[in-house]
């Protein structure tokens, strides 16, 4: 078989692989650009959180009435969970509903959030700045 007959299988590169890899090495010095809530479109956000021992994770907040049965996140590997949610406004409050192996669900603030409620409340808030420098 000559080189012309060889068919090279194209593999799709997952853009999440590298930030997750260096995160686990403890060398992702820009983890805040990967984890948390990030605008990916007009009023559309991607949420990512590291919850390695969770059996499921959901995003709850003002936008869904804090309903723990909606907005499930997908386990994209290595304990990282991700989902996209649309129609979110600036300053929308949210938390992660993390279910452990025992079935117990706890609400946790986003450690990579850009904004938070004023204490003693502790929900994370969507925040984006449209100012063009």
Tab-separated table of N, CA and C in Angstrom:
chain	number	residue	atom	x	y	z
A	1	UNK	N	0.851	-1.171	0.000
A	1	UNK	CA	0.000	0.000	0.000
A	1	UNK	C	0.901	1.239	0.000
A	2	UNK	N	0.675	2.105	-0.956
A	2	UNK	CA	1.450	3.336	-1.046
A	2	UNK	C	0.846	4.440	-0.192
A	3	UNK	N	1.530	5.547	-0.139
A	3	UNK	CA	1.067	6.651	0.704
A	3	UNK	C	-0.239	7.246	0.209
A	4	UNK	N	-0.521	7.135	-1.101
A	4	UNK	CA	-1.754	7.687	-1.658
A	4	UNK	C	-2.990	6.914	-1.186
A	5	UNK	N	-2.808	5.620	-0.865
A	5	UNK	CA	-3.927	4.799	-0.429
A	5	UNK	C	-4.241	4.964	1.063
A	6	UNK	N	-3.323	5.518	1.822
A	6	UNK	CA	-3.544	5.695	3.263
A	6	UNK	C	-4.597	6.763	3.514
A	7	UNK	N	-5.507	6.453	4.344
A	7	UNK	CA	-6.522	7.429	4.732
A	7	UNK	C	-6.273	7.773	6.195
A	8	UNK	N	-5.942	8.980	6.445
A	8	UNK	CA	-5.689	9.430	7.814
A	8	UNK	C	-7.018	9.790	8.450
A	9	UNK	N	-7.278	9.187	9.584
A	9	UNK	CA	-8.526	9.449	10.294
A	9	UNK	C	-8.415	10.805	10.983
A	10	UNK	N	-9.352	11.669	10.640
A	10	UNK	CA	-9.376	12.982	11.277
A	10	UNK	C	-10.002	12.853	12.650
A	11	UNK	N	-9.359	13.463	13.619
A	11	UNK	CA	-9.915	13.455	14.968
A	11	UNK	C	-10.320	14.869	15.330
A	12	UNK	N	-11.434	14.969	15.989
A	12	UNK	CA	-11.915	16.276	16.414
A	12	UNK	C	-11.193	16.671	17.695
A	13	UNK	N	-10.663	17.851	17.703
A	13	UNK	CA	-9.959	18.351	18.871
A	13	UNK	C	-10.979	18.988	19.804
A	14	UNK	N	-10.976	18.557	21.050
A	14	UNK	CA	-11.873	19.125	22.045
A	14	UNK	C	-11.175	20.319	22.691
A	15	UNK	N	-11.722	21.527	22.556
A	15	UNK	CA	-11.055	22.705	23.110
A	15	UNK	C	-10.996	22.706	24.640
A	16	UNK	N	-11.766	21.830	25.289
A	16	UNK	CA	-11.747	21.755	26.753
A	16	UNK	C	-10.591	20.919	27.284
A	17	UNK	N	-9.989	20.085	26.465
A	17	UNK	CA	-8.961	19.164	26.942
A	17	UNK	C	-7.759	19.868	27.574
A	18	UNK	N	-7.228	20.876	26.920
A	18	UNK	CA	-6.018	21.515	27.431
A	18	UNK	C	-6.251	22.261	28.745
A	19	UNK	N	-7.290	23.122	28.865
A	19	UNK	CA	-7.477	23.795	30.153
A	19	UNK	C	-7.735	22.825	31.305
A	20	UNK	N	-8.438	21.725	31.032
A	20	UNK	CA	-8.682	20.731	32.088
A	20	UNK	C	-7.380	20.027	32.455
A	21	UNK	N	-6.576	19.692	31.463
A	21	UNK	CA	-5.302	19.017	31.695
A	21	UNK	C	-4.386	19.863	32.573
A	22	UNK	N	-4.212	21.137	32.220
A	22	UNK	CA	-3.297	21.961	33.025
A	22	UNK	C	-3.914	22.325	34.379
A	23	UNK	N	-5.259	22.333	34.479
A	23	UNK	CA	-5.912	22.539	35.774
A	23	UNK	C	-5.535	21.412	36.726
A	24	UNK	N	-5.568	20.176	36.234
A	24	UNK	CA	-5.234	19.031	37.072
A	24	UNK	C	-3.750	18.956	37.394
A	25	UNK	N	-2.927	19.602	36.600
A	25	UNK	CA	-1.505	19.700	36.924
A	25	UNK	C	-1.235	20.804	37.941
A	26	UNK	N	-2.260	21.622	38.205
A	26	UNK	CA	-2.080	22.756	39.110
A	26	UNK	C	-1.373	23.920	38.441
A	27	UNK	N	-1.440	23.975	37.115
A	27	UNK	CA	-0.715	25.010	36.380
A	27	UNK	C	-1.613	25.858	35.497
A	28	UNK	N	-2.931	25.775	35.694
A	28	UNK	CA	-3.836	26.609	34.912
A	28	UNK	C	-3.986	27.945	35.637
A	29	UNK	N	-3.103	28.849	35.330
A	29	UNK	CA	-3.077	30.151	35.993
A	29	UNK	C	-4.168	31.087	35.475
A	30	UNK	N	-4.953	30.606	34.532
A	30	UNK	CA	-6.068	31.386	33.992
A	30	UNK	C	-7.359	30.571	34.076
A	31	UNK	N	-7.497	29.790	35.138
A	31	UNK	CA	-8.669	28.928	35.305
A	31	UNK	C	-9.958	29.737	35.325
A	32	UNK	N	-9.883	30.987	35.759
A	32	UNK	CA	-11.077	31.836	35.807
A	32	UNK	C	-11.628	32.114	34.416
A	33	UNK	N	-10.840	31.898	33.375
A	33	UNK	CA	-11.313	32.089	32.009
A	33	UNK	C	-12.027	30.837	31.483
A	34	UNK	N	-11.908	29.722	32.199
A	34	UNK	CA	-12.548	28.468	31.790
A	34	UNK	C	-13.728	28.128	32.698
A	35	UNK	N	-13.507	28.174	34.005
A	35	UNK	CA	-14.560	27.844	34.969
A	35	UNK	C	-15.424	29.064	35.260
A	36	UNK	N	-16.616	28.810	35.793
A	36	UNK	CA	-17.539	29.895	36.117
A	36	UNK	C	-18.567	30.061	35.015
A	37	UNK	N	-19.152	31.247	34.945
A	37	UNK	CA	-20.166	31.566	33.925
A	37	UNK	C	-19.573	32.552	32.935
A	38	UNK	N	-19.611	32.205	31.657
A	38	UNK	CA	-19.032	33.050	30.617
A	38	UNK	C	-20.024	33.237	29.478
A	39	UNK	N	-20.126	34.459	29.033
A	39	UNK	CA	-21.043	34.787	27.943
A	39	UNK	C	-20.510	34.199	26.644
A	40	UNK	N	-21.364	33.429	25.947
A	40	UNK	CA	-20.980	32.822	24.668
A	40	UNK	C	-21.837	33.335	23.527
A	41	UNK	N	-22.842	34.119	23.848
A	41	UNK	CA	-23.745	34.703	22.867
A	41	UNK	C	-24.571	35.762	23.570
A	42	UNK	N	-25.457	36.390	22.827
A	42	UNK	CA	-26.297	37.424	23.445
A	42	UNK	C	-27.192	36.775	24.496
A	43	UNK	N	-26.967	37.121	25.745
A	43	UNK	CA	-27.705	36.606	26.906
A	43	UNK	C	-27.628	35.087	27.017
A	44	UNK	N	-26.574	34.478	26.472
A	44	UNK	CA	-26.349	33.032	26.579
A	44	UNK	C	-25.008	32.799	27.267
A	45	UNK	N	-25.017	31.903	28.251
A	45	UNK	CA	-23.833	31.666	29.066
A	45	UNK	C	-23.507	30.185	29.141
A	46	UNK	N	-22.207	29.886	29.212
A	46	UNK	CA	-21.750	28.541	29.505
A	46	UNK	C	-21.291	28.550	30.963
A	47	UNK	N	-21.709	27.516	31.698
A	47	UNK	CA	-21.341	27.353	33.100
A	47	UNK	C	-20.437	26.134	33.206
A	48	UNK	N	-19.330	26.260	33.951
A	48	UNK	CA	-18.444	25.123	34.198
A	48	UNK	C	-18.019	25.140	35.659
A	49	UNK	N	-18.034	23.957	36.268
A	49	UNK	CA	-17.619	23.833	37.662
A	49	UNK	C	-16.902	22.498	37.836
A	50	UNK	N	-15.944	22.468	38.752
A	50	UNK	CA	-15.235	21.233	39.074
A	50	UNK	C	-15.877	20.641	40.315
A	51	UNK	N	-16.509	19.500	40.168
A	51	UNK	CA	-17.148	18.786	41.277
A	51	UNK	C	-16.874	17.297	41.077
A	52	UNK	N	-15.664	16.845	41.428
A	52	UNK	CA	-15.226	15.495	41.069
A	52	UNK	C	-16.006	14.356	41.728
A	53	UNK	N	-16.631	14.591	42.863
A	53	UNK	CA	-17.332	13.508	43.555
A	53	UNK	C	-18.843	13.606	43.418
A	54	UNK	N	-19.322	14.509	42.577
A	54	UNK	CA	-20.763	14.691	42.396
A	54	UNK	C	-21.335	13.593	41.508
A	55	UNK	N	-22.586	13.205	41.811
A	55	UNK	CA	-23.273	12.277	40.912
A	55	UNK	C	-24.104	13.048	39.892
A	56	UNK	N	-24.476	14.304	40.214
A	56	UNK	CA	-25.114	15.201	39.250
A	56	UNK	C	-24.955	16.632	39.740
A	57	UNK	N	-25.029	17.556	38.796
A	57	UNK	CA	-24.933	18.989	39.106
A	57	UNK	C	-25.951	19.714	38.250
A	58	UNK	N	-26.643	20.678	38.844
A	58	UNK	CA	-27.583	21.535	38.138
A	58	UNK	C	-27.284	22.988	38.475
A	59	UNK	N	-27.724	23.880	37.601
A	59	UNK	CA	-27.627	25.312	37.883
A	59	UNK	C	-29.022	25.766	38.281
A	60	UNK	N	-29.127	26.410	39.443
A	60	UNK	CA	-30.410	26.926	39.916
A	60	UNK	C	-30.251	28.416	40.168
A	61	UNK	N	-31.357	29.154	40.063
A	61	UNK	CA	-31.269	30.585	40.300
A	61	UNK	C	-32.564	31.307	40.017
A	62	UNK	N	-32.470	32.637	39.962
A	62	UNK	CA	-33.628	33.482	39.691
A	62	UNK	C	-34.320	33.089	38.386
A	63	UNK	N	-33.550	32.673	37.393
A	63	UNK	CA	-34.066	32.401	36.049
A	63	UNK	C	-34.940	31.152	35.980
A	64	UNK	N	-34.823	30.230	36.957
A	64	UNK	CA	-35.648	29.013	36.929
A	64	UNK	C	-36.387	28.776	38.251
A	65	UNK	N	-36.529	29.832	39.049
A	65	UNK	CA	-37.253	29.721	40.313
A	65	UNK	C	-36.548	28.827	41.318
A	66	UNK	N	-35.229	28.698	41.206
A	66	UNK	CA	-34.415	27.877	42.097
A	66	UNK	C	-34.878	26.414	42.065
A	67	UNK	N	-35.306	25.973	40.890
A	67	UNK	CA	-35.814	24.612	40.692
A	67	UNK	C	-34.648	23.640	40.499
A	68	UNK	N	-34.486	22.715	41.419
A	68	UNK	CA	-33.374	21.754	41.382
A	68	UNK	C	-33.583	20.619	40.383
A	69	UNK	N	-34.699	20.631	39.659
A	69	UNK	CA	-34.962	19.568	38.683
A	69	UNK	C	-34.711	20.029	37.249
A	70	UNK	N	-34.176	21.236	37.078
A	70	UNK	CA	-33.935	21.775	35.734
A	70	UNK	C	-32.468	22.140	35.573
A	71	UNK	N	-32.091	22.435	34.352
A	71	UNK	CA	-30.748	22.910	33.994
A	71	UNK	C	-29.640	21.984	34.487
A	72	UNK	N	-29.755	20.703	34.107
A	72	UNK	CA	-28.718	19.716	34.426
A	72	UNK	C	-27.438	20.035	33.668
A	73	UNK	N	-26.326	19.765	34.309
A	73	UNK	CA	-25.029	19.957	33.684
A	73	UNK	C	-24.512	18.601	33.200
A	74	UNK	N	-23.689	18.612	32.161
A	74	UNK	CA	-23.094	17.392	31.610
A	74	UNK	C	-21.699	17.215	32.185
A	75	UNK	N	-21.379	15.983	32.557
A	75	UNK	CA	-20.030	15.667	33.024
A	75	UNK	C	-19.160	15.525	31.779
A	76	UNK	N	-18.263	16.485	31.567
A	76	UNK	CA	-17.432	16.460	30.360
A	76	UNK	C	-16.099	15.757	30.606
A	77	UNK	N	-15.938	15.193	31.810
A	77	UNK	CA	-14.734	14.423	32.126
A	77	UNK	C	-13.904	15.060	33.215
A	78	UNK	N	-13.226	14.200	33.949
A	78	UNK	CA	-12.283	14.614	34.983
A	78	UNK	C	-12.930	15.480	36.066
A	79	UNK	N	-14.213	15.241	36.341
A	79	UNK	CA	-14.905	15.967	37.394
A	79	UNK	C	-15.411	17.337	37.006
A	80	UNK	N	-15.335	17.686	35.725
A	80	UNK	CA	-15.790	18.995	35.251
A	80	UNK	C	-17.197	18.848	34.664
A	81	UNK	N	-18.091	19.734	35.094
A	81	UNK	CA	-19.484	19.747	34.647
A	81	UNK	C	-19.739	21.015	33.868
A	82	UNK	N	-20.582	20.921	32.814
A	82	UNK	CA	-20.795	22.054	31.917
A	82	UNK	C	-22.228	22.053	31.387
A	83	UNK	N	-22.774	23.258	31.180
A	83	UNK	CA	-24.049	23.430	30.495
A	83	UNK	C	-24.126	24.837	29.944
A	84	UNK	N	-25.028	25.044	28.984
A	84	UNK	CA	-25.299	26.377	28.451
A	84	UNK	C	-26.733	26.748	28.774
A	85	UNK	N	-26.928	28.000	29.174
A	85	UNK	CA	-28.257	28.505	29.507
A	85	UNK	C	-28.427	29.843	28.807
A	86	UNK	N	-29.583	30.024	28.164
A	86	UNK	CA	-29.835	31.272	27.443
A	86	UNK	C	-30.852	32.135	28.189
A	87	UNK	N	-31.026	33.339	27.688
A	87	UNK	CA	-31.954	34.332	28.236
A	87	UNK	C	-31.608	34.737	29.662
A	88	UNK	N	-30.326	34.926	29.942
A	88	UNK	CA	-29.892	35.382	31.264
A	88	UNK	C	-29.528	36.852	31.213
A	89	UNK	N	-29.916	37.561	32.214
A	89	UNK	CA	-29.665	38.997	32.305
A	89	UNK	C	-28.527	39.266	33.289
A	90	UNK	N	-27.953	40.443	33.173
A	90	UNK	CA	-26.916	40.875	34.104
A	90	UNK	C	-27.473	40.880	35.529
A	91	UNK	N	-26.681	40.444	36.472
A	91	UNK	CA	-26.994	40.391	37.906
A	91	UNK	C	-27.997	39.306	38.276
A	92	UNK	N	-28.245	38.337	37.393
A	92	UNK	CA	-29.074	37.190	37.740
A	92	UNK	C	-28.338	36.364	38.790
A	93	UNK	N	-29.017	36.003	39.882
A	93	UNK	CA	-28.408	35.183	40.942
A	93	UNK	C	-28.487	33.707	40.576
A	94	UNK	N	-27.435	32.949	40.946
A	94	UNK	CA	-27.419	31.511	40.690
A	94	UNK	C	-26.505	30.799	41.684
A	95	UNK	N	-26.703	29.494	41.794
A	95	UNK	CA	-25.828	28.601	42.554
A	95	UNK	C	-25.806	27.258	41.835
A	96	UNK	N	-24.884	26.397	42.259
A	96	UNK	CA	-24.844	25.035	41.754
A	96	UNK	C	-25.528	24.125	42.770
A	97	UNK	N	-26.442	23.276	42.303
A	97	UNK	CA	-27.069	22.249	43.139
A	97	UNK	C	-26.284	20.968	42.889
A	98	UNK	N	-25.453	20.592	43.848
A	98	UNK	CA	-24.536	19.467	43.684
A	98	UNK	C	-25.059	18.278	44.478
A	99	UNK	N	-25.294	17.176	43.760
A	99	UNK	CA	-25.783	15.959	44.393
A	99	UNK	C	-24.619	15.005	44.622
A	100	UNK	N	-24.443	14.592	45.868
A	100	UNK	CA	-23.381	13.656	46.213
A	100	UNK	C	-23.810	12.228	45.963
A	101	UNK	N	-22.899	11.308	46.182
A	101	UNK	CA	-23.178	9.898	45.997
A	101	UNK	C	-24.254	9.363	46.923
A	102	UNK	N	-24.474	10.044	48.057
A	102	UNK	CA	-25.502	9.625	49.013
A	102	UNK	C	-26.879	10.178	48.667
A	103	UNK	N	-26.986	10.956	47.572
A	103	UNK	CA	-28.262	11.528	47.154
A	103	UNK	C	-28.571	12.869	47.787
A	104	UNK	N	-27.722	13.322	48.682
A	104	UNK	CA	-27.905	14.611	49.345
A	104	UNK	C	-27.517	15.744	48.382
A	105	UNK	N	-28.381	16.768	48.273
A	105	UNK	CA	-28.131	17.896	47.378
A	105	UNK	C	-27.792	19.131	48.209
A	106	UNK	N	-26.677	19.777	47.873
A	106	UNK	CA	-26.277	21.009	48.553
A	106	UNK	C	-26.160	22.123	47.524
A	107	UNK	N	-26.494	23.337	47.927
A	107	UNK	CA	-26.345	24.507	47.061
A	107	UNK	C	-25.008	25.161	47.354
A	108	UNK	N	-24.231	25.401	46.319
A	108	UNK	CA	-22.902	26.000	46.461
A	108	UNK	C	-22.754	27.194	45.537
A	109	UNK	N	-22.127	28.236	46.036
A	109	UNK	CA	-21.783	29.392	45.208
A	109	UNK	C	-20.714	28.986	44.200
A	110	UNK	N	-20.640	29.719	43.112
A	110	UNK	CA	-19.639	29.468	42.084
A	110	UNK	C	-18.307	30.078	42.538
A	111	UNK	N	-17.285	29.265	42.775
A	111	UNK	CA	-16.002	29.821	43.232
A	111	UNK	C	-15.321	30.721	42.196
A	112	UNK	N	-15.751	30.644	40.943
A	112	UNK	CA	-15.169	31.477	39.886
A	112	UNK	C	-16.118	32.575	39.420
A	113	UNK	N	-17.150	32.864	40.193
A	113	UNK	CA	-18.120	33.902	39.809
A	113	UNK	C	-17.440	35.270	39.744
A	114	UNK	N	-17.970	36.128	38.898
A	114	UNK	CA	-17.441	37.483	38.748
A	114	UNK	C	-18.094	38.467	39.713
A	115	UNK	N	-19.213	38.055	40.309
A	115	UNK	CA	-19.953	38.952	41.196
A	115	UNK	C	-20.765	38.108	42.172
A	116	UNK	N	-21.027	38.640	43.369
A	116	UNK	CA	-21.778	37.919	44.397
A	116	UNK	C	-22.800	38.835	45.045
A	117	UNK	N	-23.779	38.209	45.701
A	117	UNK	CA	-24.727	38.961	46.503
A	117	UNK	C	-23.991	39.571	47.691
A	118	UNK	N	-24.602	40.600	48.261
A	118	UNK	CA	-24.039	41.225	49.451
A	118	UNK	C	-24.269	40.315	50.651
A	119	UNK	N	-23.256	40.174	51.510
A	119	UNK	CA	-23.358	39.335	52.706
A	119	UNK	C	-24.499	39.823	53.582
A	120	UNK	N	-25.182	38.963	54.263
A	120	UNK	CA	-24.872	37.562	54.533
A	120	UNK	C	-25.336	36.603	53.441
A	121	UNK	N	-26.042	37.070	52.409
A	121	UNK	CA	-26.400	36.196	51.282
A	121	UNK	C	-25.135	35.833	50.533
A	122	UNK	N	-25.155	34.723	49.795
A	122	UNK	CA	-23.909	34.312	49.138
A	122	UNK	C	-24.099	33.718	47.748
A	123	UNK	N	-25.209	34.017	47.088
A	123	UNK	CA	-25.387	33.510	45.723
A	123	UNK	C	-24.426	34.216	44.769
A	124	UNK	N	-24.046	33.501	43.736
A	124	UNK	CA	-23.225	34.084	42.675
A	124	UNK	C	-24.139	34.882	41.767
A	125	UNK	N	-23.556	35.808	41.019
A	125	UNK	CA	-24.355	36.624	40.094
A	125	UNK	C	-23.693	36.654	38.724
A	126	UNK	N	-24.553	36.596	37.707
A	126	UNK	CA	-24.073	36.800	36.340
A	126	UNK	C	-23.611	38.250	36.246
A	127	UNK	N	-22.441	38.445	35.671
A	127	UNK	CA	-21.985	39.812	35.469
A	127	UNK	C	-21.183	39.865	34.179
A	128	UNK	N	-21.570	40.797	33.332
A	128	UNK	CA	-20.788	41.044	32.128
A	128	UNK	C	-20.742	42.543	31.898
A	129	UNK	N	-19.625	42.983	31.415
A	129	UNK	CA	-19.390	44.399	31.187
A	129	UNK	C	-19.349	44.633	29.686
A	130	UNK	N	-20.287	45.405	29.183
A	130	UNK	CA	-20.340	45.667	27.736
A	130	UNK	C	-19.519	46.881	27.319
A	131	UNK	N	-18.788	47.445	28.257
A	131	UNK	CA	-17.989	48.621	27.928
A	131	UNK	C	-16.865	48.246	26.957
A	132	UNK	N	-16.750	48.978	25.882
A	132	UNK	CA	-15.700	48.739	24.888
A	132	UNK	C	-14.522	49.661	25.175
A	133	UNK	N	-13.401	49.097	25.531
A	133	UNK	CA	-12.204	49.877	25.830
A	133	UNK	C	-11.557	50.344	24.545
